[in-house]
Amino acid sequence: MPELDEFRDLAEGSDLLIIPTTPNHLDLDATLKAAEQLASLKVNYKILLTKVDARTRSGREARQLLQAENLPLFTTEIPLLVAFERASQSGVIIRDYVDPRSHLAWGRYKAVGREILP
């Protein structure tokens, strides 16, 4: 996790810091600590849940935890899909990977973009 000075440096040239996190307990703990540091700097940031497995409760529980802490959170989540790994292995971004699920994956990133710039 970045130190306070590193967050300050990141924030100086940014309109919005996007803090990605997975629903994993250790990642959420680090995200909560980062949010504390960012709040002390009065930085504009938003948390993006990534690698959310729709087959489990972990994504819903992570969202509830972050909402209970009143943290800024994207509505859109990035799903856990094998297509991301396969696109990377093929040397292309998810938008250019030929797979039925890649359209879903790319659509989620476009939705995040619309949340940033409506």
Coordinates of C-alpha atoms in Angstrom, one line a residue:
M1 CA 0.0 0.0 0.0
P2 CA 1.3 3.5 -0.8
E3 CA 2.5 5.7 1.9
L4 CA 0.9 9.1 2.7
D5 CA 3.4 11.0 0.7
E6 CA 2.9 8.7 -2.3
F7 CA -0.9 9.3 -2.1
R8 CA -0.3 13.0 -2.0
D9 CA 1.9 12.9 -5.1
L10 CA -0.7 10.8 -6.9
A11 CA -3.5 13.1 -6.0
E12 CA -1.7 16.3 -7.0
G13 CA -2.0 15.5 -10.7
S14 CA -5.4 13.7 -10.6
D15 CA -9.0 14.7 -10.6
L16 CA -10.0 11.3 -9.4
L17 CA -8.0 8.4 -7.9
I18 CA -9.5 5.0 -8.7
I19 CA -8.7 2.5 -6.0
P20 CA -9.2 -1.0 -7.3
T21 CA -9.9 -3.8 -4.8
T22 CA -11.0 -7.4 -4.9
P23 CA -13.6 -8.8 -2.4
N24 CA -10.7 -10.7 -0.7
H25 CA -10.5 -9.9 3.0
L26 CA -6.8 -8.9 2.9
D27 CA -7.4 -6.6 -0.1
L28 CA -10.4 -5.0 1.6
D29 CA -8.4 -4.4 4.8
A30 CA -5.7 -2.6 2.7
T31 CA -8.4 -0.6 1.0
L32 CA -9.9 0.6 4.3
K33 CA -6.4 1.7 5.4
A34 CA -5.9 3.5 2.1
A35 CA -9.2 5.2 2.5
E36 CA -8.2 6.5 5.9
Q37 CA -5.1 8.0 4.4
L38 CA -6.9 9.5 1.5
A39 CA -9.6 11.0 3.7
S40 CA -6.9 12.8 5.7
L41 CA -5.6 14.3 2.5
K42 CA -9.1 15.3 1.3
V43 CA -8.5 13.5 -2.0
N44 CA -11.2 12.8 -4.5
Y45 CA -11.2 9.0 -4.9
K46 CA -13.6 6.2 -5.7
I47 CA -13.3 2.4 -5.0
L48 CA -13.7 -0.1 -7.8
L49 CA -14.6 -3.7 -6.9
T50 CA -12.8 -6.0 -9.3
K51 CA -12.6 -9.8 -9.8
V52 CA -16.1 -10.1 -8.4
D53 CA -17.3 -13.7 -8.7
A54 CA -21.1 -13.6 -9.3
R55 CA -21.3 -17.2 -8.0
T56 CA -20.4 -16.2 -4.5
R57 CA -21.5 -13.8 -1.8
S58 CA -18.1 -12.2 -1.4
G59 CA -18.8 -9.3 -3.8
R60 CA -22.1 -8.4 -2.1
E61 CA -20.5 -8.6 1.3
A62 CA -17.6 -6.4 0.2
R63 CA -20.0 -3.8 -1.2
Q64 CA -21.9 -3.9 2.1
L65 CA -18.7 -3.4 4.1
L66 CA -17.6 -0.5 2.0
Q67 CA -21.0 1.1 2.0
A68 CA -21.2 0.7 5.8
E69 CA -18.0 2.7 6.0
N70 CA -19.6 5.4 3.8
L71 CA -16.8 5.1 1.3
P72 CA -17.1 6.4 -2.3
L73 CA -17.8 3.4 -4.5
F74 CA -18.5 2.8 -8.2
T75 CA -21.9 1.2 -8.9
T76 CA -20.3 -0.9 -11.6
E77 CA -18.2 -4.0 -10.6
I78 CA -15.6 -5.7 -12.8
P79 CA -16.5 -9.4 -12.9
L80 CA -14.1 -12.3 -12.4
L81 CA -13.9 -13.8 -15.9
V82 CA -11.4 -16.2 -17.6
A83 CA -11.7 -14.0 -20.6
F84 CA -9.5 -11.4 -18.9
E85 CA -6.7 -13.9 -18.4
R86 CA -7.0 -15.3 -21.9
A87 CA -7.0 -11.8 -23.5
S88 CA -3.8 -11.1 -21.5
Q89 CA -2.2 -14.3 -22.6
S90 CA -3.1 -13.5 -26.2
G91 CA -1.5 -10.1 -25.9
V92 CA -4.7 -8.1 -26.5
I93 CA -7.0 -6.0 -24.3
I94 CA -10.3 -7.4 -23.4
R95 CA -12.1 -5.2 -26.0
D96 CA -10.2 -6.9 -28.8
Y97 CA -10.3 -10.5 -27.5
V98 CA -12.7 -12.8 -29.4
D99 CA -14.9 -14.4 -26.8
P100 CA -18.6 -14.1 -26.0
R101 CA -17.8 -12.9 -22.5
S102 CA -15.3 -10.2 -23.6
H103 CA -18.3 -8.0 -24.6
L104 CA -19.6 -8.2 -21.1
A105 CA -16.2 -7.5 -19.6
W106 CA -15.5 -4.5 -21.9
G107 CA -19.1 -3.3 -21.3
R108 CA -18.3 -3.1 -17.6
Y109 CA -15.2 -0.9 -18.1
K110 CA -17.3 1.3 -20.4
A111 CA -19.9 1.6 -17.6
V112 CA -17.1 2.6 -15.2
G113 CA -16.1 5.3 -17.7
R114 CA -19.7 6.6 -17.8
E115 CA -19.7 6.9 -14.0
I116 CA -16.5 9.0 -14.2
L117 CA -17.6 11.1 -17.2
P118 CA -21.4 10.9 -17.4

